[in-house]
Amino acid sequence: MPSAPHRRHRARPERRTARASVVSVTALAAVALVVSLVVAFRSDGGSGEPAAAPAVSAKASASPSVSAEPSSASPSPTAGRKKESASATPTPSAPSTSARPTPRAPAATGSLAGRIRPGATYRGVATSYDIGDGDGACSFGPSSDVMTAAMNTADYETSKACGAYVQVRSGGKSITVRITNECPAPCVAGQLDLSREAFAKLAPLSAGRITVDWSLLSPAISDTVSIRYKTGSSRYWCGIQALGHRNPLARLEVRTGDGSWLSLPRAEYNYFLSEQGTGCGGAIRLTDIYGERLTVEGLAVRAEAVQGTGVQFARR
């Protein structure tokens, strides 16, 4: 059985010997026929066979080219679109980045403002509370100034509202208050908790709660900015606070040993902290929400001492 396939593919010898004479005669006849056919084709001009060969070779070459066309044609438009979209994406983003207002240049629109923006009017409610000695979450300390208010937590924005002057309007009346405190829940966004004295200028205290409009001010004041170091401050750790600034403060920086400026994080109790002591006792740079910068030098680390600077932000 294993040898059967081989026997099937072999020619039978008995047929080859039995028909030898017949094969010879047949072969001679076949050769004569082929010769006559070749002569006949040549006399017709020879256009048949030579055309067949290129046709076959064209089919052979057409096969790779057809398979290449989809692979080259399909990626080609796709690759082109990717390049356009890839080049188009950075193109608008690069100018927009460079076009953004930088904190170095003063900007009338308050580019560094947080939730409370210059020129915007906010609608909310006003309530009242007893301010006691005038101190509050902004850590300004006791004060005889009664025209103050506590800002709701959302707009307080981790003490960014501290020191801001706000004009409050209700029922055709208007007052100006300074933000010195935070009003936690149930105070809602847009709400002001006014000192009783300030509330009484808009409505009777018995009203309890009134609707108000309020907006940011850049008032005319005679004070200049002061600096205070927090209790426990030294050259190894310090908390720095700015007092008496006309416009809300956006940033406080200290000069480092290599001459660069380091922006300090702001605590919810309104001190800028240098946890590693960097810049403590060195130059201080203040930036308001309009981008104006004031540089103060020569102030020693004197905890709880209010040190004047003689400078103030411009009125807007």
mmCIF file of C-alpha atoms in Angstrom:
data_model
loop_
_atom_site.group_PDB
_atom_site.id
_atom_site.type_symbol
_atom_site.label_atom_id
_atom_site.label_comp_id
_atom_site.label_asym_id
_atom_site.label_seq_id
_atom_site.Cartn_x
_atom_site.Cartn_y
_atom_site.Cartn_z
ATOM 1 C CA MET A 1 0.000 0.000 0.000
ATOM 2 C CA PRO A 2 2.686 2.609 0.787
ATOM 3 C CA SER A 3 4.204 2.138 -2.718
ATOM 4 C CA ALA A 4 0.878 2.551 -4.535
ATOM 5 C CA PRO A 5 1.069 6.329 -5.033
ATOM 6 C CA HIS A 6 4.466 5.969 -6.689
ATOM 7 C CA ARG A 7 3.142 3.288 -9.072
ATOM 8 C CA ARG A 8 0.317 5.627 -10.113
ATOM 9 C CA HIS A 9 2.747 8.350 -11.207
ATOM 10 C CA ARG A 10 5.013 6.082 -13.307
ATOM 11 C CA ALA A 11 4.612 5.455 -17.117
ATOM 12 C CA ARG A 12 3.840 1.892 -18.157
ATOM 13 C CA PRO A 13 6.851 0.324 -20.153
ATOM 14 C CA GLU A 14 4.741 -2.216 -21.991
ATOM 15 C CA ARG A 15 2.854 0.446 -23.939
ATOM 16 C CA ARG A 16 6.066 2.258 -24.940
ATOM 17 C CA THR A 17 7.613 -0.950 -26.574
ATOM 18 C CA ALA A 18 4.432 -2.258 -28.173
ATOM 19 C CA ARG A 19 3.693 0.867 -30.124
ATOM 20 C CA ALA A 20 7.226 2.024 -31.066
ATOM 21 C CA SER A 21 6.701 1.970 -34.821
ATOM 22 C CA VAL A 22 3.377 3.694 -34.622
ATOM 23 C CA VAL A 23 4.870 6.397 -32.380
ATOM 24 C CA SER A 24 7.672 7.040 -34.832
ATOM 25 C CA VAL A 25 5.288 7.553 -37.740
ATOM 26 C CA THR A 26 3.018 9.727 -35.626
ATOM 27 C CA ALA A 27 5.967 11.813 -34.426
ATOM 28 C CA LEU A 28 7.116 12.491 -37.963
ATOM 29 C CA ALA A 29 3.625 13.564 -38.955
ATOM 30 C CA ALA A 30 3.389 15.881 -35.942
ATOM 31 C CA VAL A 31 6.735 17.506 -36.730
ATOM 32 C CA ALA A 32 5.632 18.166 -40.293
ATOM 33 C CA LEU A 33 2.423 19.728 -39.078
ATOM 34 C CA VAL A 34 4.220 22.025 -36.635
ATOM 35 C CA VAL A 35 6.656 23.172 -39.324
ATOM 36 C CA SER A 36 3.820 23.999 -41.671
ATOM 37 C CA LEU A 37 1.996 25.970 -38.956
ATOM 38 C CA VAL A 38 5.107 27.989 -38.099
ATOM 39 C CA VAL A 39 5.603 28.891 -41.728
ATOM 40 C CA ALA A 40 1.973 29.910 -42.009
ATOM 41 C CA PHE A 41 2.167 32.218 -38.942
ATOM 42 C CA ARG A 42 5.361 33.894 -40.132
ATOM 43 C CA SER A 43 3.793 34.636 -43.449
ATOM 44 C CA ASP A 44 0.948 36.467 -41.574
ATOM 45 C CA GLY A 45 3.390 39.020 -39.978
ATOM 46 C CA GLY A 46 4.094 37.409 -36.548
ATOM 47 C CA SER A 47 1.704 39.611 -34.531
ATOM 48 C CA GLY A 48 0.070 36.808 -32.532
ATOM 49 C CA GLU A 49 2.726 35.239 -30.301
ATOM 50 C CA PRO A 50 4.809 38.325 -29.484
ATOM 51 C CA ALA A 51 1.670 40.134 -28.235
ATOM 52 C CA ALA A 52 0.761 37.227 -25.981
ATOM 53 C CA ALA A 53 3.987 37.365 -23.993
ATOM 54 C CA PRO A 54 3.636 41.007 -22.894
ATOM 55 C CA ALA A 55 0.005 40.318 -22.030
ATOM 56 C CA VAL A 56 1.043 37.566 -19.650
ATOM 57 C CA SER A 57 3.881 39.621 -18.196
ATOM 58 C CA ALA A 58 1.533 42.596 -17.860
ATOM 59 C CA LYS A 59 -0.842 40.449 -15.862
ATOM 60 C CA ALA A 60 2.003 39.364 -13.632
ATOM 61 C CA SER A 61 3.170 42.908 -13.053
ATOM 62 C CA ALA A 62 -0.400 44.118 -12.694
ATOM 63 C CA SER A 63 -0.906 41.899 -9.692
ATOM 64 C CA PRO A 64 1.730 43.665 -7.499
ATOM 65 C CA SER A 65 0.688 47.095 -8.716
ATOM 66 C CA VAL A 66 -2.958 46.453 -7.903
ATOM 67 C CA SER A 67 -2.058 45.243 -4.434
ATOM 68 C CA ALA A 68 0.252 48.235 -4.036
ATOM 69 C CA GLU A 69 -2.384 50.750 -5.039
ATOM 70 C CA PRO A 70 -4.705 50.061 -2.127
ATOM 71 C CA SER A 71 -1.810 50.051 0.309
ATOM 72 C CA SER A 72 -0.328 53.254 -1.096
ATOM 73 C CA ALA A 73 -3.594 54.931 -2.075
ATOM 74 C CA SER A 74 -5.358 54.266 1.215
ATOM 75 C CA PRO A 75 -2.576 55.457 3.544
ATOM 76 C CA SER A 76 -1.694 58.345 1.304
ATOM 77 C CA PRO A 77 -4.850 60.423 1.796
ATOM 78 C CA THR A 78 -5.039 59.362 5.438
ATOM 79 C CA ALA A 79 -1.454 60.357 6.062
ATOM 80 C CA GLY A 80 -2.099 63.656 4.356
ATOM 81 C CA ARG A 81 -5.087 64.385 6.583
ATOM 82 C CA LYS A 82 -3.115 63.496 9.679
ATOM 83 C CA LYS A 83 -0.377 65.891 8.719
ATOM 84 C CA GLU A 84 -2.867 68.672 8.141
ATOM 85 C CA SER A 85 -4.627 68.080 11.402
ATOM 86 C CA ALA A 86 -1.357 67.632 13.256
ATOM 87 C CA SER A 87 0.060 70.842 11.868
ATOM 88 C CA ALA A 88 -3.247 72.661 12.284
ATOM 89 C CA THR A 89 -3.569 71.806 15.966
ATOM 90 C CA PRO A 90 -0.318 73.388 17.191
ATOM 91 C CA THR A 91 -0.689 76.378 14.897
ATOM 92 C CA PRO A 92 -3.643 77.990 16.666
ATOM 93 C CA SER A 93 -2.553 76.850 20.104
ATOM 94 C CA ALA A 94 0.876 78.456 19.880
ATOM 95 C CA PRO A 95 -0.435 81.976 19.175
ATOM 96 C CA SER A 96 -3.156 81.635 21.795
ATOM 97 C CA THR A 97 -0.535 80.754 24.408
ATOM 98 C CA SER A 98 1.638 83.712 23.519
ATOM 99 C CA ALA A 99 -1.409 85.969 23.309
ATOM 100 C CA ARG A 100 -2.481 85.294 26.875
ATOM 101 C CA PRO A 101 -2.076 88.291 29.207
ATOM 102 C CA THR A 102 1.024 87.907 31.327
ATOM 103 C CA PRO A 103 1.077 88.956 34.969
ATOM 104 C CA ARG A 104 3.949 91.331 34.224
ATOM 105 C CA ALA A 105 1.796 93.863 32.407
ATOM 106 C CA PRO A 106 -1.083 95.676 34.154
ATOM 107 C CA ALA A 107 -4.409 94.619 32.673
ATOM 108 C CA ALA A 108 -7.543 96.707 33.090
ATOM 109 C CA THR A 109 -9.696 93.600 32.891
ATOM 110 C CA GLY A 110 -8.178 92.054 36.015
ATOM 111 C CA SER A 111 -6.549 89.072 34.333
ATOM 112 C CA LEU A 112 -5.371 87.674 37.691
ATOM 113 C CA ALA A 113 -8.732 87.979 39.398
ATOM 114 C CA GLY A 114 -10.458 84.929 40.737
ATOM 115 C CA ARG A 115 -14.211 84.603 41.152
ATOM 116 C CA ILE A 116 -14.631 88.306 41.926
ATOM 117 C CA ARG A 117 -13.791 90.172 38.733
ATOM 118 C CA PRO A 118 -13.558 93.910 38.059
ATOM 119 C CA GLY A 119 -16.483 95.362 36.150
ATOM 120 C CA ALA A 120 -18.809 92.475 37.016
ATOM 121 C CA THR A 121 -22.001 92.885 39.054
ATOM 122 C CA TYR A 122 -23.071 90.072 41.362
ATOM 123 C CA ARG A 123 -26.598 89.411 42.603
ATOM 124 C CA GLY A 124 -27.085 87.839 46.001
ATOM 125 C CA VAL A 125 -28.457 88.359 49.461
ATOM 126 C CA ALA A 126 -27.133 90.205 52.484
ATOM 127 C CA THR A 127 -27.473 89.234 56.114
ATOM 128 C CA SER A 128 -25.846 90.757 59.208
ATOM 129 C CA TYR A 129 -23.705 89.667 62.148
ATOM 130 C CA ASP A 130 -21.934 91.107 65.165
ATOM 131 C CA ILE A 131 -18.314 91.678 64.162
ATOM 132 C CA GLY A 132 -17.078 91.939 67.736
ATOM 133 C CA ASP A 133 -13.603 93.501 67.826
ATOM 134 C CA GLY A 134 -13.437 93.588 64.028
ATOM 135 C CA ASP A 135 -11.083 90.642 63.587
ATOM 136 C CA GLY A 136 -11.965 87.769 61.249
ATOM 137 C CA ALA A 137 -10.735 84.934 59.062
ATOM 138 C CA CYS A 138 -8.510 87.315 57.071
ATOM 139 C CA SER A 139 -6.367 87.767 60.229
ATOM 140 C CA PHE A 140 -6.208 91.543 59.902
ATOM 141 C CA GLY A 141 -6.601 91.824 63.654
ATOM 142 C CA PRO A 142 -8.913 93.947 65.802
ATOM 143 C CA SER A 143 -10.192 97.110 64.133
ATOM 144 C CA SER A 144 -12.492 100.030 64.804
ATOM 145 C CA ASP A 145 -13.648 99.955 61.168
ATOM 146 C CA VAL A 146 -17.265 98.816 61.196
ATOM 147 C CA MET A 147 -17.913 99.043 57.454
ATOM 148 C CA THR A 148 -16.853 95.489 56.838
ATOM 149 C CA ALA A 149 -18.310 92.213 55.583
ATOM 150 C CA ALA A 150 -17.751 88.478 55.542
ATOM 151 C CA MET A 151 -17.629 86.853 52.098
ATOM 152 C CA ASN A 152 -19.292 83.516 51.404
ATOM 153 C CA THR A 153 -16.852 80.587 51.190
ATOM 154 C CA ALA A 154 -17.124 80.159 47.412
ATOM 155 C CA ASP A 155 -16.254 83.805 46.680
ATOM 156 C CA TYR A 156 -13.837 83.998 49.613
ATOM 157 C CA GLU A 157 -11.715 81.629 47.541
ATOM 158 C CA THR A 158 -9.130 80.604 50.126
ATOM 159 C CA SER A 159 -8.685 84.212 51.328
ATOM 160 C CA LYS A 160 -8.282 85.713 47.835
ATOM 161 C CA ALA A 161 -11.157 88.089 48.633
ATOM 162 C CA CYS A 162 -9.431 89.379 51.776
ATOM 163 C CA GLY A 163 -8.956 93.155 51.717
ATOM 164 C CA ALA A 164 -11.202 93.669 48.692
ATOM 165 C CA TYR A 165 -13.443 96.722 48.707
ATOM 166 C CA VAL A 166 -16.996 95.999 47.595
ATOM 167 C CA GLN A 167 -19.842 98.350 46.744
ATOM 168 C CA VAL A 168 -23.204 96.981 47.890
ATOM 169 C CA ARG A 169 -26.539 98.294 46.535
ATOM 170 C CA SER A 170 -30.102 97.635 47.635
ATOM 171 C CA GLY A 171 -33.340 99.594 47.371
ATOM 172 C CA GLY A 172 -31.644 102.625 45.823
ATOM 173 C CA LYS A 173 -29.034 102.821 48.614
ATOM 174 C CA SER A 174 -25.316 102.096 48.339
ATOM 175 C CA ILE A 175 -22.475 101.408 50.775
ATOM 176 C CA THR A 176 -18.810 100.388 50.533
ATOM 177 C CA VAL A 177 -17.429 97.643 52.764
ATOM 178 C CA ARG A 178 -14.093 95.871 53.086
ATOM 179 C CA ILE A 179 -13.889 92.071 53.204
ATOM 180 C CA THR A 180 -12.319 90.991 56.479
ATOM 181 C CA ASN A 181 -14.002 87.666 57.197
ATOM 182 C CA GLU A 182 -15.424 84.474 55.717
ATOM 183 C CA CYS A 183 -19.058 83.434 55.928
ATOM 184 C CA PRO A 184 -19.268 79.618 55.868
ATOM 185 C CA ALA A 185 -22.399 77.562 55.084
ATOM 186 C CA PRO A 186 -25.290 78.193 55.153
ATOM 187 C CA CYS A 187 -23.983 81.290 53.331
ATOM 188 C CA VAL A 188 -24.278 80.623 49.601
ATOM 189 C CA ALA A 189 -22.379 81.938 46.579
ATOM 190 C CA GLY A 190 -23.086 85.637 46.084
ATOM 191 C CA GLN A 191 -24.029 86.202 49.717
ATOM 192 C CA LEU A 192 -22.505 88.882 51.952
ATOM 193 C CA ASP A 193 -22.719 88.837 55.730
ATOM 194 C CA LEU A 194 -22.495 92.533 56.576
ATOM 195 C CA SER A 195 -21.599 94.098 59.882
ATOM 196 C CA ARG A 196 -24.732 95.265 61.636
ATOM 197 C CA GLU A 197 -23.655 98.857 61.142
ATOM 198 C CA ALA A 198 -23.239 98.357 57.395
ATOM 199 C CA PHE A 199 -26.526 96.439 57.035
ATOM 200 C CA ALA A 200 -28.433 99.177 58.886
ATOM 201 C CA LYS A 201 -27.454 101.681 56.190
ATOM 202 C CA LEU A 202 -29.340 99.609 53.606
ATOM 203 C CA ALA A 203 -32.322 98.302 55.584
ATOM 204 C CA PRO A 204 -33.578 97.900 59.141
ATOM 205 C CA LEU A 205 -31.901 95.052 61.020
ATOM 206 C CA SER A 206 -35.362 93.567 61.498
ATOM 207 C CA ALA A 207 -35.432 92.807 57.740
ATOM 208 C CA GLY A 208 -32.920 90.056 58.448
ATOM 209 C CA ARG A 209 -32.224 89.250 54.821
ATOM 210 C CA ILE A 210 -32.294 91.502 51.766
ATOM 211 C CA THR A 211 -31.527 91.182 48.066
ATOM 212 C CA VAL A 212 -28.413 93.069 46.964
ATOM 213 C CA ASP A 213 -26.186 93.752 43.979
ATOM 214 C CA TRP A 214 -22.485 94.129 44.634
ATOM 215 C CA SER A 215 -19.312 94.777 42.661
ATOM 216 C CA LEU A 216 -15.590 95.221 43.194
ATOM 217 C CA LEU A 217 -14.156 98.681 43.831
ATOM 218 C CA SER A 218 -10.723 100.275 43.562
ATOM 219 C CA PRO A 219 -11.329 103.138 45.996
ATOM 220 C CA ALA A 220 -9.487 106.336 46.738
ATOM 221 C CA ILE A 221 -7.609 105.653 49.983
ATOM 222 C CA SER A 222 -4.749 107.430 51.694
ATOM 223 C CA ASP A 223 -3.137 104.355 53.263
ATOM 224 C CA THR A 224 -0.127 102.614 51.800
ATOM 225 C CA VAL A 225 0.631 98.906 51.886
ATOM 226 C CA SER A 226 2.147 97.393 55.031
ATOM 227 C CA ILE A 227 3.841 94.037 55.611
ATOM 228 C CA ARG A 228 3.518 91.819 58.670
ATOM 229 C CA TYR A 229 5.389 88.609 59.515
ATOM 230 C CA LYS A 230 3.407 85.958 61.355
ATOM 231 C CA THR A 231 4.144 84.877 64.905
ATOM 232 C CA GLY A 232 6.933 82.285 64.886
ATOM 233 C CA SER A 233 8.525 83.587 61.688
ATOM 234 C CA SER A 234 12.280 83.384 61.282
ATOM 235 C CA ARG A 235 14.748 82.910 58.448
ATOM 236 C CA TYR A 236 13.886 79.197 58.535
ATOM 237 C CA TRP A 237 10.102 79.553 58.254
ATOM 238 C CA CYS A 238 7.858 82.531 57.797
ATOM 239 C CA GLY A 239 4.341 83.668 57.045
ATOM 240 C CA ILE A 240 3.982 87.048 55.303
ATOM 241 C CA GLN A 241 0.863 89.180 55.114
ATOM 242 C CA ALA A 242 0.100 92.338 53.125
ATOM 243 C CA LEU A 243 -2.159 94.930 54.723
ATOM 244 C CA GLY A 244 -3.914 98.041 53.401
ATOM 245 C CA HIS A 245 -3.716 97.200 49.683
ATOM 246 C CA ARG A 246 -6.184 99.129 47.517
ATOM 247 C CA ASN A 247 -6.867 96.251 45.121
ATOM 248 C CA PRO A 248 -7.197 92.537 45.850
ATOM 249 C CA LEU A 249 -3.854 90.781 46.040
ATOM 250 C CA ALA A 250 -3.185 88.084 43.462
ATOM 251 C CA ARG A 251 0.332 86.997 44.371
ATOM 252 C CA LEU A 252 3.140 87.489 46.892
ATOM 253 C CA GLU A 253 6.666 86.488 45.894
ATOM 254 C CA VAL A 254 10.018 86.442 47.637
ATOM 255 C CA ARG A 255 13.446 86.745 46.058
ATOM 256 C CA THR A 256 15.529 83.586 46.252
ATOM 257 C CA GLY A 257 19.290 83.242 46.640
ATOM 258 C CA ASP A 258 19.857 83.088 42.881
ATOM 259 C CA GLY A 259 17.892 86.274 42.264
ATOM 260 C CA SER A 260 14.719 84.631 40.932
ATOM 261 C CA TRP A 261 11.243 85.129 42.392
ATOM 262 C CA LEU A 262 9.321 82.422 44.233
ATOM 263 C CA SER A 263 5.528 82.677 44.501
ATOM 264 C CA LEU A 264 4.346 81.642 47.959
ATOM 265 C CA PRO A 265 1.138 79.671 48.588
ATOM 266 C CA ARG A 266 -1.646 81.545 50.351
ATOM 267 C CA ALA A 267 -3.272 80.046 53.442
ATOM 268 C CA GLU A 268 -6.974 80.400 54.153
ATOM 269 C CA TYR A 269 -6.086 82.702 57.065
ATOM 270 C CA ASN A 270 -4.494 85.136 54.594
ATOM 271 C CA TYR A 271 -0.768 84.618 55.121
ATOM 272 C CA PHE A 272 1.659 83.613 52.373
ATOM 273 C CA LEU A 273 3.859 80.812 53.682
ATOM 274 C CA SER A 274 7.508 80.024 53.046
ATOM 275 C CA GLU A 275 7.751 76.570 54.595
ATOM 276 C CA GLN A 276 11.491 76.185 53.951
ATOM 277 C CA GLY A 277 12.394 79.750 54.886
ATOM 278 C CA THR A 278 13.195 80.782 51.308
ATOM 279 C CA GLY A 279 13.218 84.566 51.012
ATOM 280 C CA CYS A 280 12.285 85.214 54.633
ATOM 281 C CA GLY A 281 13.661 88.664 55.480
ATOM 282 C CA GLY A 282 14.492 89.415 51.847
ATOM 283 C CA ALA A 283 12.828 91.363 49.063
ATOM 284 C CA ILE A 284 9.063 90.921 48.621
ATOM 285 C CA ARG A 285 7.085 91.471 45.449
ATOM 286 C CA LEU A 286 3.316 92.065 45.505
ATOM 287 C CA THR A 287 1.037 91.711 42.471
ATOM 288 C CA ASP A 288 -2.598 92.835 42.384
ATOM 289 C CA ILE A 289 -5.335 91.331 40.226
ATOM 290 C CA TYR A 290 -4.644 93.932 37.516
ATOM 291 C CA GLY A 291 -1.067 92.747 37.140
ATOM 292 C CA GLU A 292 0.616 95.754 38.788
ATOM 293 C CA ARG A 293 3.682 94.805 40.823
ATOM 294 C CA LEU A 294 5.224 96.496 43.852
ATOM 295 C CA THR A 295 8.667 95.500 45.115
ATOM 296 C CA VAL A 296 9.563 96.034 48.765
ATOM 297 C CA GLU A 297 13.056 95.604 50.161
ATOM 298 C CA GLY A 298 14.802 96.109 53.487
ATOM 299 C CA LEU A 299 12.165 94.630 55.798
ATOM 300 C CA ALA A 300 13.521 92.442 58.575
ATOM 301 C CA VAL A 301 11.698 89.419 59.969
ATOM 302 C CA ARG A 302 9.897 90.982 62.919
ATOM 303 C CA ALA A 303 6.978 88.829 63.951
ATOM 304 C CA GLU A 304 3.657 90.660 64.405
ATOM 305 C CA ALA A 305 5.222 94.056 63.651
ATOM 306 C CA VAL A 306 3.357 96.091 61.004
ATOM 307 C CA GLN A 307 6.024 97.568 58.729
ATOM 308 C CA GLY A 308 5.114 100.288 56.265
ATOM 309 C CA THR A 309 6.266 100.234 52.673
ATOM 310 C CA GLY A 310 5.286 103.696 51.405
ATOM 311 C CA VAL A 311 3.864 102.191 48.191
ATOM 312 C CA GLN A 312 0.335 101.536 46.940
ATOM 313 C CA PHE A 313 -1.372 100.041 43.921
ATOM 314 C CA ALA A 314 -2.872 102.425 41.366
ATOM 315 C CA ARG A 315 -6.572 103.211 41.420
ATOM 316 C CA ARG A 316 -8.568 101.458 38.686
#
